[in-house]
Every structure is written in C-alpha cells, then in structure tokens.
Coordinates of C-alpha atoms in Angstrom, one line a residue:
X1 CA -3.3 5.9 -21.4
X2 CA -6.8 7.1 -20.7
X3 CA -7.9 8.7 -17.5
X4 CA -10.6 7.6 -15.1
X5 CA -13.5 8.7 -17.1
X6 CA -12.7 6.5 -20.1
X7 CA -12.8 2.7 -20.7
X8 CA -10.2 2.6 -23.4
X9 CA -6.4 2.5 -23.4
X10 CA -4.1 3.6 -26.2
X11 CA -2.1 0.9 -27.9
X12 CA 1.1 2.4 -26.6
X13 CA 0.2 1.2 -23.1
X14 CA -0.8 -2.2 -21.8
X15 CA -4.5 -2.7 -22.5
X16 CA -6.7 -3.5 -19.5
X17 CA -7.7 -6.8 -21.0
X18 CA -4.1 -7.9 -21.2
X19 CA -2.7 -6.6 -17.9
X20 CA -3.8 -7.3 -14.4
X21 CA -2.5 -5.0 -11.7
X22 CA -2.5 -5.3 -7.9
X23 CA -2.6 -2.1 -5.8
X24 CA -1.2 -3.0 -2.4
X25 CA -2.0 0.3 -0.7
X26 CA -5.5 1.8 -0.9
X27 CA -7.1 3.9 1.8
X28 CA -10.6 3.1 0.6
X29 CA -12.1 3.9 4.0
X30 CA -11.1 7.5 3.7
X31 CA -14.0 10.0 3.6
X32 CA -12.9 11.2 0.2
X33 CA -14.3 8.0 -1.1
X34 CA -17.5 8.1 0.9
X35 CA -19.8 9.2 -2.0
X36 CA -18.5 7.1 -4.9
X37 CA -16.7 3.9 -3.7
X38 CA -18.6 1.7 -6.1
X39 CA -17.6 4.0 -9.0
X40 CA -14.0 3.9 -7.8
X41 CA -14.0 0.1 -7.8
X42 CA -15.6 0.1 -11.3
X43 CA -12.9 2.4 -12.7
X44 CA -10.2 0.2 -11.1
X45 CA -11.7 -2.9 -12.8
X46 CA -11.9 -1.1 -16.1
X47 CA -8.2 -0.1 -15.8
X48 CA -7.2 -3.7 -15.1
X49 CA -6.5 -3.1 -11.4
X50 CA -8.2 -6.4 -10.2
X51 CA -6.8 -6.7 -6.7
X52 CA -6.8 -4.0 -4.0
X53 CA -5.2 -4.3 -0.5
X54 CA -7.1 -1.8 1.7
X55 CA -5.1 -0.1 4.4
X56 CA -6.1 -0.2 8.1
X57 CA -4.5 2.6 10.1
X58 CA -6.4 2.2 13.4
X59 CA -8.9 -0.1 14.9
X60 CA -12.0 1.7 13.5
X61 CA -10.6 2.1 10.0
X62 CA -9.4 -1.6 10.1
X63 CA -13.0 -2.6 11.0
X64 CA -14.3 -0.5 8.2
X65 CA -11.8 -2.1 5.8
X66 CA -13.0 -5.6 6.8
X67 CA -16.6 -4.4 6.3
X68 CA -15.8 -3.2 2.8
X69 CA -14.2 -6.5 1.9
X70 CA -17.3 -8.3 3.1
X71 CA -19.6 -5.8 1.3
X72 CA -17.9 -6.3 -2.0
X73 CA -16.9 -10.0 -1.9
X74 CA -16.1 -10.3 -5.6
X75 CA -14.0 -7.2 -6.1
X76 CA -10.6 -8.7 -5.4
X77 CA -10.4 -7.0 -2.0
X78 CA -8.3 -7.9 1.1
X79 CA -7.2 -5.5 3.8
X80 CA -4.7 -4.9 6.6
X81 CA -5.3 -4.2 10.3
X82 CA -3.0 -2.1 12.3
X83 CA -2.2 1.1 14.2
X84 CA -0.3 3.8 12.2
X85 CA 2.6 5.4 14.1
X86 CA 0.7 8.7 14.1
X87 CA -1.8 7.0 16.4
X88 CA 0.7 5.1 18.5
X89 CA -0.1 7.2 21.6
X90 CA -3.4 5.5 21.7
X91 CA -1.9 2.0 21.8
X92 CA -2.9 0.0 25.0
X93 CA -4.0 -3.5 25.9
X94 CA -7.6 -2.9 24.7
X95 CA -6.4 -1.7 21.3
X96 CA -4.0 -4.7 20.9
X97 CA -6.8 -7.1 21.9
X98 CA -9.0 -5.6 19.2
X99 CA -6.2 -5.8 16.6
X100 CA -5.7 -9.4 17.6
X101 CA -9.3 -10.2 16.9
X102 CA -9.1 -8.3 13.6
X103 CA -6.1 -10.3 12.5
X104 CA -8.2 -13.4 12.8
X105 CA -10.7 -12.2 10.2
X106 CA -10.5 -13.9 6.8
X107 CA -10.4 -10.6 5.0
X108 CA -7.3 -9.4 6.8
X109 CA -4.3 -10.5 4.8
X110 CA -1.5 -8.5 6.6
X111 CA -0.8 -6.7 9.8
X112 CA -0.3 -3.0 9.7
X113 CA 0.0 -0.2 8.8
X114 CA 2.6 0.0 11.5
X115 CA 6.1 1.5 12.0
X116 CA 7.8 4.7 12.8
X117 CA 7.2 8.3 11.6
X118 CA 9.8 10.7 13.1
X119 CA 8.9 13.4 10.5
X120 CA 5.7 14.6 12.0
X121 CA 6.0 13.0 15.5
X122 CA 2.2 13.0 16.0
X123 CA 2.9 10.4 18.7
X124 CA 5.9 10.4 21.1
X125 CA 8.8 8.3 19.7
X126 CA 8.8 5.9 22.6
X127 CA 5.1 5.2 22.1
X128 CA 5.7 4.7 18.4
X129 CA 8.5 2.1 19.1
X130 CA 6.4 0.3 21.7
X131 CA 3.3 0.1 19.4
X132 CA 5.5 -1.1 16.5
X133 CA 7.0 -3.9 18.5
X134 CA 3.7 -4.9 20.0
X135 CA 2.2 -5.2 16.5
X136 CA 5.2 -7.1 15.1
X137 CA 4.5 -9.6 18.0
X138 CA 0.9 -9.9 16.9
X139 CA 1.9 -10.5 13.3
X140 CA 4.3 -13.3 14.4
X141 CA 1.5 -14.9 16.6
X142 CA -0.9 -14.9 13.6
X143 CA 1.6 -15.7 10.9
X144 CA 0.8 -12.6 9.0
X145 CA 3.0 -10.5 6.6
X146 CA 3.5 -7.0 7.7
X147 CA 2.8 -3.6 6.0
X148 CA 5.3 -1.1 7.3
X149 CA 5.6 2.7 7.4
X150 CA 8.9 4.4 7.9
X151 CA 9.6 8.1 7.5
X152 CA 12.7 9.9 8.8
X153 CA 13.2 7.0 11.3
X154 CA 15.5 4.5 9.5
X155 CA 18.1 4.4 12.2
X156 CA 15.6 3.2 14.8
X157 CA 13.3 1.4 12.4
X158 CA 16.0 -0.9 11.0
X159 CA 17.2 -2.5 14.3
X160 CA 13.6 -3.1 15.4
X161 CA 12.8 -4.8 12.1
X162 CA 16.0 -6.8 12.1
X163 CA 15.2 -8.2 15.6
X164 CA 11.8 -9.6 14.3
X165 CA 12.5 -10.3 10.6
X166 CA 13.3 -14.0 10.9
X167 CA 9.9 -14.6 12.5
X168 CA 7.9 -12.8 10.0
X169 CA 6.6 -14.5 6.8
X170 CA 7.0 -11.4 4.6
X171 CA 7.5 -7.7 4.9
X172 CA 6.7 -4.7 2.6
X173 CA 8.1 -1.3 3.3
X174 CA 5.1 0.7 2.0
X175 CA 5.4 3.9 0.1
X176 CA 9.2 3.9 0.0
X177 CA 10.6 7.4 -0.6
X178 CA 13.9 7.2 1.2
X179 CA 17.5 7.1 0.1
X180 CA 19.9 4.5 -1.3
X181 CA 21.2 3.1 2.1
X182 CA 17.8 2.4 3.6
X183 CA 16.7 0.8 0.3
X184 CA 19.5 -1.7 0.3
X185 CA 19.2 -2.3 4.1
X186 CA 15.6 -3.4 3.5
X187 CA 16.5 -5.5 0.5
X188 CA 19.2 -7.2 2.6
X189 CA 16.4 -8.2 4.9
X190 CA 14.5 -9.7 2.0
X191 CA 11.7 -7.0 2.2
X192 CA 9.4 -6.1 -0.6
X193 CA 9.5 -2.4 -1.6
X194 CA 6.2 -0.5 -2.3
X195 CA 6.5 2.2 -5.0
X196 CA 3.8 4.9 -5.4
X197 CA 3.1 7.9 -7.6
X198 CA 5.9 9.7 -5.8
X199 CA 8.0 8.4 -8.6
X200 CA 5.9 10.5 -11.0
X201 CA 6.9 13.8 -9.3
X202 CA 9.7 15.4 -11.3
X203 CA 10.7 17.5 -8.2
X204 CA 10.4 15.4 -5.1
X205 CA 10.6 12.0 -6.8
X206 CA 13.9 12.4 -8.7
X207 CA 16.1 10.5 -6.3
X208 CA 13.5 7.7 -6.0
X209 CA 13.4 7.5 -9.8
X210 CA 17.1 6.9 -9.8
X211 CA 16.7 4.0 -7.3
X212 CA 13.8 2.2 -8.9
X213 CA 16.0 0.3 -11.4
X214 CA 18.0 -1.1 -8.5
X215 CA 15.1 -2.9 -6.9
X216 CA 15.2 -6.6 -7.8
X217 CA 12.3 -7.6 -10.0
X218 CA 11.0 -10.1 -7.4
X219 CA 11.0 -7.5 -4.6
X220 CA 8.9 -4.7 -6.3
X221 CA 5.3 -3.9 -5.4
X222 CA 3.1 -1.1 -6.7
X223 CA 0.6 1.1 -4.8
X224 CA -1.4 4.3 -5.2
X225 CA -1.8 5.1 -1.5
X226 CA -5.1 6.6 -2.7
X227 CA -6.5 9.1 -2.2
X228 CA -3.1 10.5 -1.5
X229 CA 0.0 11.0 -3.7
X230 CA -1.8 11.8 -6.9
X231 CA 0.8 11.5 -9.7
X232 CA 1.9 15.0 -10.8
X233 CA 2.5 14.1 -14.4
X234 CA -1.1 13.0 -15.4
X235 CA -2.0 14.4 -18.8
X236 CA -5.6 14.9 -17.7
X237 CA -7.2 15.6 -14.3
X238 CA -8.6 12.6 -12.3
X239 CA -12.2 11.8 -11.9
X240 CA -12.3 13.9 -8.7
X241 CA -10.1 16.9 -8.4
X242 CA -6.7 16.3 -6.6
X243 CA -7.8 12.8 -5.5
X244 CA -5.8 9.7 -6.4
X245 CA -7.5 6.4 -6.9
X246 CA -6.6 2.8 -7.9
X247 CA -7.4 3.2 -11.6
X248 CA -4.3 5.3 -11.8
X249 CA -2.0 2.5 -10.8
X250 CA -1.3 1.5 -14.5
X251 CA 0.0 5.1 -15.0
X252 CA 2.4 4.6 -12.1
X253 CA 3.3 1.2 -13.5
X254 CA 4.1 2.6 -16.9
X255 CA 6.5 5.2 -15.3
X256 CA 8.2 2.5 -13.3
X257 CA 8.5 0.2 -16.3
X258 CA 10.1 3.0 -18.3
X259 CA 12.6 3.7 -15.5
X260 CA 13.5 0.0 -15.4
X261 CA 13.7 -0.5 -19.2
X262 CA 10.8 -3.1 -19.1
X263 CA 7.5 -3.4 -20.9
X264 CA 4.5 -2.4 -19.0
X265 CA 3.0 -5.8 -19.5
X266 CA 6.0 -7.6 -18.0
X267 CA 6.0 -5.2 -15.0
X268 CA 2.3 -5.8 -14.4
X269 CA 2.8 -9.6 -14.5
X270 CA 5.9 -9.4 -12.2
X271 CA 4.3 -7.1 -9.6
X272 CA 1.1 -9.2 -9.5
X273 CA 3.2 -12.3 -8.9
X274 CA 5.1 -10.5 -6.2
X275 CA 1.9 -9.4 -4.5
X276 CA 0.7 -12.9 -4.3
X277 CA 4.1 -14.0 -2.9
X278 CA 3.9 -11.3 -0.3
X279 CA 0.5 -12.2 0.9
X280 CA 1.1 -16.0 0.5
X281 CA -2.5 -16.8 -0.4
X282 CA -4.9 -17.3 -3.3
X283 CA -6.4 -14.0 -4.4
X284 CA -9.1 -14.1 -7.1
X285 CA -9.3 -11.2 -9.4
X286 CA -12.3 -8.8 -9.3
X287 CA -15.3 -9.9 -11.3
X288 CA -16.2 -7.8 -14.3
X289 CA -19.7 -7.2 -12.9
X290 CA -20.8 -7.5 -9.3
X291 CA -23.3 -6.1 -6.8
X292 CA -22.7 -5.4 -3.0
X293 CA -23.4 -8.3 -0.7
X294 CA -25.7 -6.1 1.4
X295 CA -26.9 -2.5 1.5

C-alpha cells in the first residue's frame, strides 16, 4: 500500500476506487493540522477514506469541528460534541448549556468524546463521573449516539454505562486498547468497538491483536485517532513526521483484516456499514473534487 504522498495502491491491497472507508475518530481541529487541512482531506479521498467523524473534546473544539464540517460541506464530514474526561473539572451549567446547543447542530452526529480516564487523572475522578453522566443525559435528550473514552477506569465506567445504555440509540467505545473482560462487557451491552493503529504496534498492541478476531463483524469500527497513534509498522514515513492522518486508515484496516482472516475489501464494506448503523443517518461520501464553502 502506498503512503500519503502517492495516489496509487499496489494490487495486493484494496484499491481506493474499490474500497470506501470511514474513519470514526479524527482530531482535525488539532493544531498539527492547522497548515494543511485541505491536503489532509485530499489525501484521505485519494486513499478511499470518504467519511470522517471529527472529534470534539471540549466546547471550543466542538465548535471548531462544526465549523470545519460547514466549511467543507462535500467532504463526507460529520462531528461529535462533548467534554473529554481530561477537561471534566471545567464542566458546569454553562458548559452543558453550550453542549446542548451544539448537539442541535446538523453537523453533530454523536455526543462525546466523554467518559472516564483514571490513567492520567487530569480531572478529579468525581468530576469525571459527574461530567460523564451529565453528557449521557444530554445524549438521551437529543437521541444521539455516544462516542466514549475509557482508560484504566472500567470498574466505574461499566456500571455508569449500564445504567444509561437502554436509553441510548448507539454506543462506540472509542480507541479500545483494554483487555478481554472489558471487551466482552461492552459487547454484552451491544456497543461498537473502535480499533486504531494501536493494533499495528508489535509491542503495546499484541494483546489487542489477539482480541480483534473476537469482535463480531457487525460491532467493529475503525479509526485513526489522528494526529495521534501513528501506526508503528508503516514501511515509509507519513506526509508529516510522526503525525497520523486519515489516509492511513486503510493501512490499519489491512492489518485488522489479516488478523481476522478477511479480505481488506470485505472489511472496508463491513466497517462502513457499521459506521452508518452507529450514526443512524445518511452519510454521503466525499466528492472527488471540492472547494471550501467560504474562506
């Protein structure tokens, strides 16, 4: 498979004109993309990544994600709106009111990123739990699927999610890197599981690689989490040093397909169908050529 600078794909992989991919986790508002977002979107199209779900991790980034969806209306972009657990200490009535307004925007397809992160504890754990539940309530009120984050917090995350699950239209546990028991706990709740380039890391991703074949086909979603989690096994460097981007999703997909004993094309088709099922809406693919809606 070619890397970001090329428009061609070897025949051993799924050609971009035969596969369409959906990347359900792209931090396109990140400053690492400030100078070349249009080029990033173009490389994604050329790689067959025709639908991108942009991640909102606080009110300002969620607004920026909405603005990008509006700026590039034909690029297959939707976004989320939420407050990451790292920022849960800032959650208050004003923040929740702003998130409520954002969830009413047509570009916002899911609530989040929300959840618990007890690995870094950038926010006190009680604040994280309160912000998580408050955002789940917003998602229920707006009938939105949820985009969830969990790290080293499964024992508290699971009962909170269980209490709300029946009222939520759909759930994805984003960037899953946990162990077997959490995986099956989430599958028992009919959650989607987001897999990233972590699975391409021969050191840290070994346990995840062993679990990937056990994810039911209709529960699997793919994401880059760009600009983070650059796959370690790329044969050539990316367009920008050490930066992940959506055009690398097919590389991750090919690794996942190999682990599952599937063809890359079948995996692309299945995960695209799963993405549409998660968001429960029509999602037109990116056009081949487009211009911004405004400067």
